[in-house]
Short mmCIF file of C-alpha atoms and ligand atoms in Angstrom, two decimals:
data_model
loop_
_atom_site.label_atom_id
_atom_site.label_comp_id
_atom_site.label_asym_id
_atom_site.label_seq_id
_atom_site.Cartn_x
_atom_site.Cartn_y
_atom_site.Cartn_z
CA MET A 216 0.00 0.00 0.00
CA LYS A 217 1.48 3.33 -1.03
CA ARG A 218 1.38 6.03 1.58
CA LEU A 219 2.59 9.53 0.81
CA LYS A 220 5.21 10.56 3.34
CA THR A 221 4.24 13.51 5.46
CA ASN A 222 6.21 14.21 8.62
CA SER A 223 3.57 16.51 9.96
CA TYR A 224 0.38 17.75 8.41
CA LYS A 225 0.70 21.25 7.03
CA THR A 226 -2.12 23.51 5.97
CA PRO A 227 -2.06 24.17 2.23
CA GLU A 228 0.20 26.83 0.75
CA ARG A 229 -1.11 30.39 0.50
CA ARG A 230 -3.98 30.61 -1.92
CA LYS A 231 -4.77 33.44 -4.26
CA ARG A 232 -8.12 34.79 -5.40
CA TYR A 233 -10.00 31.71 -6.50
CA VAL A 234 -13.40 33.42 -6.45
CA GLY A 235 -12.22 37.00 -6.98
CA GLY A 236 -9.93 35.96 -9.83
CA SER A 237 -12.77 34.17 -11.60
CA VAL A 238 -14.93 37.28 -11.46
CA LEU A 239 -12.03 39.46 -12.57
CA ALA A 240 -11.46 37.15 -15.55
CA LEU A 241 -15.08 37.73 -16.64
CA LEU A 242 -14.84 41.48 -16.08
CA LEU A 243 -11.82 41.55 -18.37
CA LYS A 244 -13.91 39.86 -21.10
CA HIS A 245 -17.04 41.92 -20.44
CA PRO A 246 -18.57 43.67 -23.49
CA ASP A 247 -18.44 46.97 -21.55
CA LYS A 248 -14.86 46.41 -20.41
CA GLU A 249 -13.70 49.66 -21.98
CA LYS A 250 -16.04 51.56 -19.66
CA PHE A 251 -14.59 49.98 -16.52
CA GLU A 252 -11.60 51.23 -14.57
CA ILE A 253 -10.61 48.28 -12.43
CA THR A 254 -8.39 48.67 -9.38
CA ALA A 255 -7.23 45.63 -7.40
CA LEU A 256 -5.73 45.59 -3.92
CA VAL A 257 -2.86 43.10 -4.07
CA ARG A 258 -0.53 41.92 -1.34
CA SER A 259 2.50 40.92 -3.35
CA PRO A 260 4.47 43.13 -5.76
CA GLN A 261 5.08 40.10 -8.01
CA ARG A 262 1.36 39.48 -8.37
CA ALA A 263 0.79 43.19 -8.98
CA ALA A 264 3.37 43.11 -11.77
CA SER A 265 1.61 40.11 -13.33
CA LEU A 266 -1.74 41.90 -13.20
CA ASP A 267 -0.40 45.05 -14.88
CA ARG A 268 -0.50 43.45 -18.29
CA PHE A 269 -4.25 42.85 -17.91
CA GLU A 270 -4.95 46.59 -17.75
CA VAL A 271 -5.84 46.39 -14.09
CA THR A 272 -4.58 49.16 -11.84
CA THR A 273 -2.98 47.55 -8.83
CA VAL A 274 -2.41 48.96 -5.39
CA ILE A 275 0.01 47.07 -3.21
CA GLY A 276 -1.27 46.67 0.32
CA THR A 277 -3.49 44.59 2.53
CA THR A 278 -6.93 44.78 4.05
CA GLU A 279 -5.11 45.18 7.37
CA GLU A 280 -4.39 48.80 6.38
CA PRO A 281 -7.70 50.53 7.17
CA GLY A 282 -6.68 53.97 5.89
CA LEU A 283 -5.65 52.55 2.54
CA VAL A 284 -8.81 50.45 2.19
CA GLU A 285 -11.01 53.39 3.18
CA ASN A 286 -9.35 55.66 0.60
CA LEU A 287 -9.60 53.11 -2.17
CA ALA A 288 -13.26 52.41 -1.41
CA SER A 289 -14.03 56.13 -1.42
CA GLN A 290 -12.80 56.27 -5.03
CA ALA A 291 -15.02 53.46 -6.34
CA HIS A 292 -18.62 53.43 -7.48
CA ILE A 293 -18.65 49.64 -7.15
CA VAL A 294 -16.61 47.66 -4.62
CA PHE A 295 -16.30 43.89 -4.97
CA SER A 296 -15.18 42.31 -1.72
CA PHE A 297 -13.72 38.82 -2.08
CA ALA A 298 -10.69 38.66 0.20
CA ASP A 299 -12.16 37.44 3.47
CA ALA A 300 -15.75 36.84 4.49
CA ASP A 301 -14.87 37.17 8.19
CA ASN A 302 -12.70 40.28 8.36
CA LEU A 303 -14.89 42.82 10.16
CA PRO A 304 -12.30 45.64 10.48
CA ALA A 305 -11.59 45.37 6.75
CA ILE A 306 -15.25 45.66 5.78
CA GLN A 307 -15.71 48.53 8.27
CA ALA A 308 -12.94 50.38 6.43
CA VAL A 309 -14.74 49.77 3.13
CA LEU A 310 -17.99 51.07 4.64
CA ARG A 311 -16.29 54.23 5.93
CA GLY A 312 -14.84 54.84 2.48
CA LEU A 313 -18.18 54.38 0.74
CA ARG A 314 -19.91 56.66 3.28
CA ARG A 315 -17.29 59.32 2.56
CA ARG A 316 -17.93 58.92 -1.17
CA ARG A 317 -21.67 59.35 -0.68
CA GLU A 318 -21.17 62.44 1.52
CA ASN A 319 -18.54 64.08 -0.68
CA THR A 320 -19.86 63.29 -4.17
CA GLY A 321 -23.55 62.38 -3.80
CA ASP A 322 -22.88 59.14 -5.67
CA LEU A 323 -24.72 56.12 -4.24
CA PRO A 324 -22.12 53.33 -4.37
CA PHE A 325 -22.68 49.57 -4.59
CA LEU A 326 -20.96 47.00 -2.40
CA ILE A 327 -20.99 43.44 -3.74
CA HIS A 328 -19.64 41.12 -1.06
CA ASN A 329 -18.71 37.43 -1.14
CA SER A 330 -19.98 35.78 2.03
CA GLY A 331 -20.74 32.07 2.28
CA ALA A 332 -23.28 29.43 3.20
CA ALA A 333 -21.24 28.57 6.31
CA VAL A 334 -23.39 31.24 7.95
CA LEU A 335 -26.02 28.48 8.11
CA ASN A 336 -23.77 25.93 9.86
CA ASP A 337 -25.37 23.82 12.56
CA ASP A 338 -23.71 21.60 15.17
CA SER A 339 -24.63 18.24 13.61
CA ARG A 340 -21.01 17.02 13.45
CA GLY A 341 -21.85 14.71 10.58
CA MET A 342 -24.38 12.72 12.60
CA TYR A 343 -27.62 13.61 10.79
CA SER A 344 -29.13 15.31 7.75
CA SER A 345 -31.14 18.38 8.66
CA ASP A 346 -34.41 19.19 6.94
CA VAL A 347 -33.95 22.93 7.56
CA ILE A 348 -33.52 24.64 4.17
CA TYR A 349 -32.94 28.40 3.98
CA ASP A 350 -34.40 30.49 1.16
CA ASP A 351 -32.76 33.73 0.02
CA MET A 352 -36.27 35.06 -0.76
CA LYS A 353 -36.92 34.90 3.00
CA PRO A 354 -34.36 37.24 4.60
CA GLU A 355 -36.10 36.91 7.95
CA GLU A 356 -34.70 33.37 8.13
CA ILE A 357 -31.17 34.68 7.64
CA GLU A 358 -31.76 37.54 10.08
CA ALA A 359 -32.76 35.02 12.75
CA LEU A 360 -29.24 33.52 12.69
CA PRO A 361 -27.06 34.45 15.69
CA ALA A 362 -24.39 37.10 15.18
CA THR A 363 -21.84 34.48 16.23
CA GLN A 364 -22.37 32.37 13.08
CA PRO A 365 -19.48 32.40 10.56
CA HIS A 366 -19.53 35.50 8.29
CA ARG A 367 -22.58 36.89 10.08
CA ALA A 368 -20.94 39.85 11.85
CA VAL A 369 -19.58 41.12 8.53
CA ASP A 370 -22.88 40.57 6.71
CA MET A 371 -24.80 42.39 9.46
CA ALA A 372 -22.47 45.41 9.31
CA ILE A 373 -22.96 45.58 5.53
CA VAL A 374 -26.75 45.39 5.70
CA GLU A 375 -26.79 48.01 8.45
CA ALA A 376 -24.83 50.36 6.18
CA ASP A 377 -27.40 49.80 3.44
CA GLU A 378 -30.18 50.58 5.91
CA ARG A 379 -28.45 53.85 6.73
CA GLY A 380 -28.76 54.71 3.07
CA TYR A 381 -25.21 55.62 2.04
CA LEU A 382 -24.69 52.52 -0.12
CA ARG A 383 -26.53 49.60 -1.63
CA SER A 384 -25.39 46.15 -0.60
CA TYR A 385 -25.54 42.78 -2.31
CA ILE A 386 -24.30 39.74 -0.40
CA VAL A 387 -23.60 36.55 -2.35
CA MET A 388 -23.49 33.35 -0.28
CA PRO A 389 -21.98 30.38 -2.10
CA GLY A 390 -22.06 26.81 -0.88
CA SER A 391 -18.92 24.70 -1.45
CA VAL A 392 -17.29 26.14 -4.55
CA TYR A 393 -15.62 23.58 -6.80
CA GLY A 394 -13.95 23.27 -10.17
CA ILE A 395 -10.44 23.73 -11.51
CA VAL A 396 -9.97 27.16 -13.05
CA SER A 397 -7.84 27.77 -16.12
CA GLY A 398 -7.18 30.85 -18.23
CA PRO A 399 -4.83 33.81 -18.53
CA LEU A 400 -4.96 34.84 -14.86
CA VAL A 401 -4.06 31.32 -13.74
CA ASN A 402 -1.29 31.11 -16.34
CA ALA A 403 0.08 34.42 -15.06
CA ARG A 404 0.02 32.95 -11.52
CA VAL A 405 -2.33 35.71 -10.41
CA GLN A 406 -5.16 33.31 -9.72
CA ASN A 407 -5.48 30.12 -7.76
CA PRO A 408 -6.88 27.31 -9.95
CA TYR A 409 -8.23 25.33 -6.99
CA ALA A 410 -11.04 25.83 -4.48
CA ARG A 411 -10.21 26.04 -0.80
CA LEU A 412 -12.13 23.22 0.74
CA MET A 413 -11.91 20.32 -1.68
CA PRO A 414 -8.09 20.17 -1.86
CA HIS A 415 -8.05 20.44 1.91
CA PHE A 416 -10.07 17.23 2.22
CA ILE A 417 -7.88 15.52 -0.33
CA ARG A 418 -4.70 16.53 1.50
CA CYS A 419 -6.16 15.28 4.79
CA ALA A 420 -6.94 11.93 3.18
CA LEU A 421 -3.43 11.71 1.74
CA ASP A 422 -2.00 12.45 5.17
CA ARG A 423 -4.13 9.73 6.82
CA GLY A 424 -3.60 7.21 4.04
CA GLU A 425 -7.37 6.79 3.84
CA VAL A 426 -10.24 9.17 3.50
CA GLY A 427 -11.98 10.48 6.61
CA MET A 428 -15.16 12.28 7.55
CA VAL A 429 -16.62 14.03 10.56
CA GLY A 430 -19.06 11.72 12.37
CA LEU A 431 -21.11 9.61 9.98
CA GLY A 432 -20.81 12.07 7.09
CA LYS A 433 -24.58 12.49 6.97
CA SER A 434 -24.82 16.29 7.11
CA ILE A 435 -25.66 18.17 3.93
CA TRP A 436 -24.09 21.13 2.14
CA THR A 437 -24.81 22.74 -1.20
CA ASN A 438 -22.31 23.16 -4.02
CA VAL A 439 -21.72 25.54 -6.90
CA HIS A 440 -19.30 25.49 -9.79
CA ILE A 441 -16.76 28.33 -9.77
CA GLY A 442 -17.59 29.38 -13.35
CA GLU A 443 -21.29 29.56 -12.56
CA LEU A 444 -20.65 31.46 -9.33
CA ALA A 445 -18.64 34.02 -11.31
CA ASP A 446 -21.54 34.22 -13.81
CA LEU A 447 -23.86 35.15 -10.96
CA TYR A 448 -21.63 38.08 -10.03
CA ILE A 449 -21.66 39.34 -13.61
CA ILE A 450 -25.44 38.94 -13.93
CA LEU A 451 -25.81 40.94 -10.71
CA LEU A 452 -23.44 43.61 -12.00
CA ASP A 453 -25.20 43.86 -15.37
CA LYS A 454 -28.58 44.21 -13.71
CA LEU A 455 -27.20 46.92 -11.45
CA LEU A 456 -25.70 48.83 -14.33
CA ALA A 457 -28.94 48.54 -16.33
CA ASN A 458 -31.45 49.35 -13.59
CA PRO A 459 -30.35 49.38 -9.95
CA GLN A 460 -33.93 49.98 -8.78
CA ALA A 461 -34.86 46.51 -10.01
CA VAL A 462 -32.23 44.69 -7.94
CA ALA A 463 -32.98 43.69 -4.34
CA HIS A 464 -30.41 45.08 -1.88
CA GLY A 465 -29.75 45.42 1.83
CA ARG A 466 -32.10 43.27 3.95
CA GLN A 467 -33.52 41.75 0.76
CA GLY A 468 -30.15 41.57 -0.96
CA TYR A 469 -28.94 38.10 0.05
CA TYR A 470 -28.15 35.84 -2.89
CA PHE A 471 -27.37 32.18 -2.25
CA ALA A 472 -25.30 30.39 -4.91
CA GLU A 473 -25.95 26.65 -5.18
CA ASN A 474 -27.03 24.12 -7.72
CA GLY A 475 -27.15 20.85 -5.84
CA GLU A 476 -26.45 19.22 -2.52
CA HIS A 477 -24.11 16.56 -1.22
CA THR A 478 -23.54 14.84 2.08
CA TRP A 479 -20.01 15.05 3.46
CA GLY A 480 -19.95 11.25 3.21
CA GLN A 481 -20.59 11.43 -0.56
CA LEU A 482 -17.78 13.93 -0.92
CA SER A 483 -15.38 11.74 1.06
CA LEU A 484 -16.36 8.65 -0.91
CA ALA A 485 -15.45 10.40 -4.19
CA ILE A 486 -11.98 11.09 -2.76
CA GLY A 487 -11.77 7.50 -1.48
CA ILE A 488 -12.43 6.16 -4.97
CA ALA A 489 -9.60 8.29 -6.38
CA LEU A 490 -7.20 7.20 -3.61
CA GLU A 491 -8.01 3.55 -4.07
CA ARG A 492 -7.58 3.82 -7.84
CA VAL A 493 -3.97 4.95 -7.45
CA GLY A 494 -3.23 2.44 -4.70
CA ILE A 495 -2.97 4.87 -1.79
CA SER A 496 -5.91 3.47 0.11
CA LYS A 497 -7.16 -0.11 0.49
CA SER A 498 -10.76 0.97 0.85
CA VAL A 499 -12.88 3.61 -0.84
CA GLU A 500 -15.06 3.93 2.27
CA PRO A 501 -14.44 6.95 4.50
CA THR A 502 -13.75 6.34 8.18
CA THR A 503 -14.75 8.62 11.07
CA LEU A 504 -12.08 11.08 12.20
CA ASN A 505 -11.23 10.79 15.89
CA GLU A 506 -11.23 13.93 18.02
CA GLU A 507 -7.50 14.44 17.63
CA GLU A 508 -7.82 14.24 13.84
CA VAL A 509 -10.80 16.61 13.79
CA ALA A 510 -8.66 19.20 15.61
CA LYS A 511 -5.61 18.49 13.46
CA TYR A 512 -7.35 18.81 10.10
CA GLY A 513 -9.65 21.63 11.16
CA GLY A 514 -6.90 23.67 12.80
CA THR A 515 -9.04 23.67 15.98
CA LEU A 516 -11.68 21.26 17.24
CA GLU A 517 -14.41 23.81 16.52
CA LYS A 518 -13.23 24.43 12.96
CA GLY A 519 -12.84 20.69 12.44
CA TYR A 520 -16.42 19.96 13.46
CA ALA A 521 -17.49 22.74 11.09
CA LEU A 522 -16.37 20.38 8.31
CA GLY A 523 -19.39 18.21 9.12
CA THR A 524 -22.29 20.65 9.35
CA ASN A 525 -25.59 21.04 7.60
CA ALA A 526 -25.93 24.28 5.63
CA ARG A 527 -28.81 23.80 3.24
CA CYS A 528 -30.23 26.60 1.11
CA ARG A 529 -31.98 27.43 -2.13
CA ALA A 530 -30.79 30.22 -4.45
CA ASN A 531 -34.27 31.35 -5.46
CA ARG A 532 -33.45 35.07 -5.52
CA SER A 533 -30.32 34.46 -7.57
CA ARG A 534 -32.31 32.40 -10.08
CA ALA A 535 -34.97 35.13 -10.22
CA LEU A 536 -32.20 37.48 -11.45
CA GLY A 537 -31.82 35.21 -14.48
CA TRP A 538 -28.98 33.04 -13.15
CA LYS A 539 -29.24 29.56 -14.67
CA PRO A 540 -26.60 27.21 -13.30
CA THR A 541 -26.49 23.80 -14.99
CA LYS A 542 -23.62 21.97 -13.26
CA THR A 543 -24.83 19.33 -10.85
CA THR A 544 -23.60 17.49 -7.78
CA GLN A 545 -22.36 14.73 -10.10
CA ASP A 546 -20.14 17.34 -11.81
CA MET A 547 -18.81 18.26 -8.37
CA LEU A 548 -18.04 14.64 -7.50
CA ASP A 549 -16.36 14.07 -10.89
CA SER A 550 -14.33 17.23 -10.40
CA LEU A 551 -13.29 16.02 -6.96
CA LYS A 552 -11.93 12.77 -8.40
CA GLU A 553 -10.03 14.78 -11.01
CA GLN A 554 -8.61 17.09 -8.33
CA SER A 555 -7.67 14.15 -6.12
CA GLU A 556 -5.70 12.56 -8.93
CA ALA A 557 -4.02 15.88 -9.78
CA LEU A 558 -3.01 16.51 -6.15
CA ILE A 559 -1.80 12.94 -5.65
CA MET A 560 0.41 13.25 -8.72
CA GLU A 561 1.67 16.64 -7.51
CA GLN A 562 2.60 15.22 -4.10
CA GLN A 563 4.18 12.11 -5.59
CA ALA A 564 6.25 14.31 -7.90
CA LYS A 565 7.48 16.35 -4.92
CA GLN A 566 8.48 13.18 -3.06
CA THR A 567 10.35 11.86 -6.03
CA MET A 568 12.37 15.05 -6.08
CA ILE A 569 13.22 14.74 -2.38
CA MET A 570 14.37 11.12 -2.80
N1 NAP B 266 -14.04 28.88 -2.07
C1 NAP B 266 -15.13 28.51 -1.40
O1 NAP B 266 -15.58 27.33 -1.44
C2 NAP B 266 -15.91 29.54 -0.61
C3 NAP B 266 -17.25 29.28 -0.32
C4 NAP B 266 -17.94 30.22 0.42
C5 NAP B 266 -17.30 31.35 0.87
N2 NAP B 266 -15.98 31.55 0.59
C6 NAP B 266 -15.33 32.74 1.13
O2 NAP B 266 -14.86 33.57 0.09
C7 NAP B 266 -13.65 34.23 0.46
C8 NAP B 266 -12.64 34.05 -0.66
O3 NAP B 266 -12.49 32.68 -0.94
P1 NAP B 266 -11.48 32.15 -2.04
O4 NAP B 266 -11.74 30.69 -2.16
O5 NAP B 266 -11.51 33.01 -3.25
O6 NAP B 266 -10.09 32.38 -1.30
P2 NAP B 266 -8.62 32.58 -1.87
O7 NAP B 266 -8.40 31.83 -3.14
O8 NAP B 266 -7.74 32.35 -0.70
O9 NAP B 266 -8.56 34.14 -2.26
C9 NAP B 266 -8.56 35.15 -1.29
C10 NAP B 266 -7.83 36.34 -1.87
O10 NAP B 266 -7.93 37.41 -0.95
C11 NAP B 266 -6.65 37.92 -0.72
N3 NAP B 266 -6.50 38.34 0.67
C12 NAP B 266 -6.77 37.62 1.77
N4 NAP B 266 -6.49 38.34 2.86
C13 NAP B 266 -6.05 39.53 2.42
C14 NAP B 266 -5.59 40.69 3.07
N5 NAP B 266 -5.53 40.78 4.39
N6 NAP B 266 -5.19 41.74 2.30
C15 NAP B 266 -5.25 41.66 0.96
N7 NAP B 266 -5.66 40.58 0.29
C16 NAP B 266 -6.05 39.54 1.01
C17 NAP B 266 -5.67 36.81 -0.99
O11 NAP B 266 -4.43 37.41 -1.33
P3 NAP B 266 -3.06 36.62 -1.63
O12 NAP B 266 -3.17 36.26 -3.10
O13 NAP B 266 -2.00 37.62 -1.36
O14 NAP B 266 -3.03 35.44 -0.73
C18 NAP B 266 -6.35 36.09 -2.13
O15 NAP B 266 -6.01 36.71 -3.33
C19 NAP B 266 -13.23 33.60 1.79
O16 NAP B 266 -13.51 34.46 2.85
C20 NAP B 266 -14.10 32.37 1.92
O17 NAP B 266 -14.45 32.09 3.27
C21 NAP B 266 -15.28 30.68 -0.16
#
């Protein structure tokens, strides 16, 4: 039985704009591209240099610099926020900047923010499938969630700003995003081709030598293909540019992004099949992670158990905008097998070099 050597489990290398890069790629191909002036906040000078050739103005800095973020936001009619769905000080800086813009210029700016369906997480720890399904047409359901839920504090601050009237907010909430991205931004190493979560599961399975799951893997999440998620952002943008009055915002402006559901067990099984095929695992069947493993692979016990929650939702408001996703859960599972094989080969290649 082949087992990939790992002295200690390491979290994956730094990622770079998987979701944001996919939307940027579509903006750069947009029919109205010539009318846009796009500015991107970028942490690394190398990445900024790579972006220059795409006619994107880059500003080197981080969201940890509130003055910089506030100034940049104050100069934009539309702010897309993709960097971190949980960074409250960063979003507060954006809100201050947009308020300043409204006060100084009279322009009513738009904030389009990438949140996530983890806001719906329960504490099922993989033990059962919930029948609670949230609907983005029913914001009262989302408003009933505690402020302590993932992403919620940021989302609440954004909606409050909309209520105050100095901006209009649109919060997109994707389920598990999947799919391998290709294209000029990936080739230029500006964009990450892989999602966050799926490779994480694959790496955990490689580290264990067999695929694992939290509890019985029964809890349910939704999924959305990265290309179709990016389409939703562009549909939202186009609608806003055409007729902002027609687009729900603020309290009504939550947009789930999903086109199918999976249990965590199904997801793990797809990885197990890939591992067995290349001889890394004897069995395709996932086994339950013990408490030590949950903490190890989650980073903390709490984050580990979050990898076995229910977070079910329906993107009815997004579909009402005209969004028509077609990729299904089967596409997600197929993509997962493809990613597993790619990552296994990548790790095997690294080991060969070490030996
Ligand atoms: N992917 C999913 O399945 C999914 C689903 C739901 C919600 N979300 C949420 O969406 C957000 C983005 O996800 P993603 O998958 O696109 O992540 P990603 O590939 O890691 O991209 C995040 C980008 O934000 C940049 N960034 C992060 N912190 C920054 C900071 N302090 N200053 C400046 N730039 C910063 C990163 O810069 P560098 O390039 O310098 O690292 C990277 O380019 C996350 O908050 C995530 O929780 C993701």
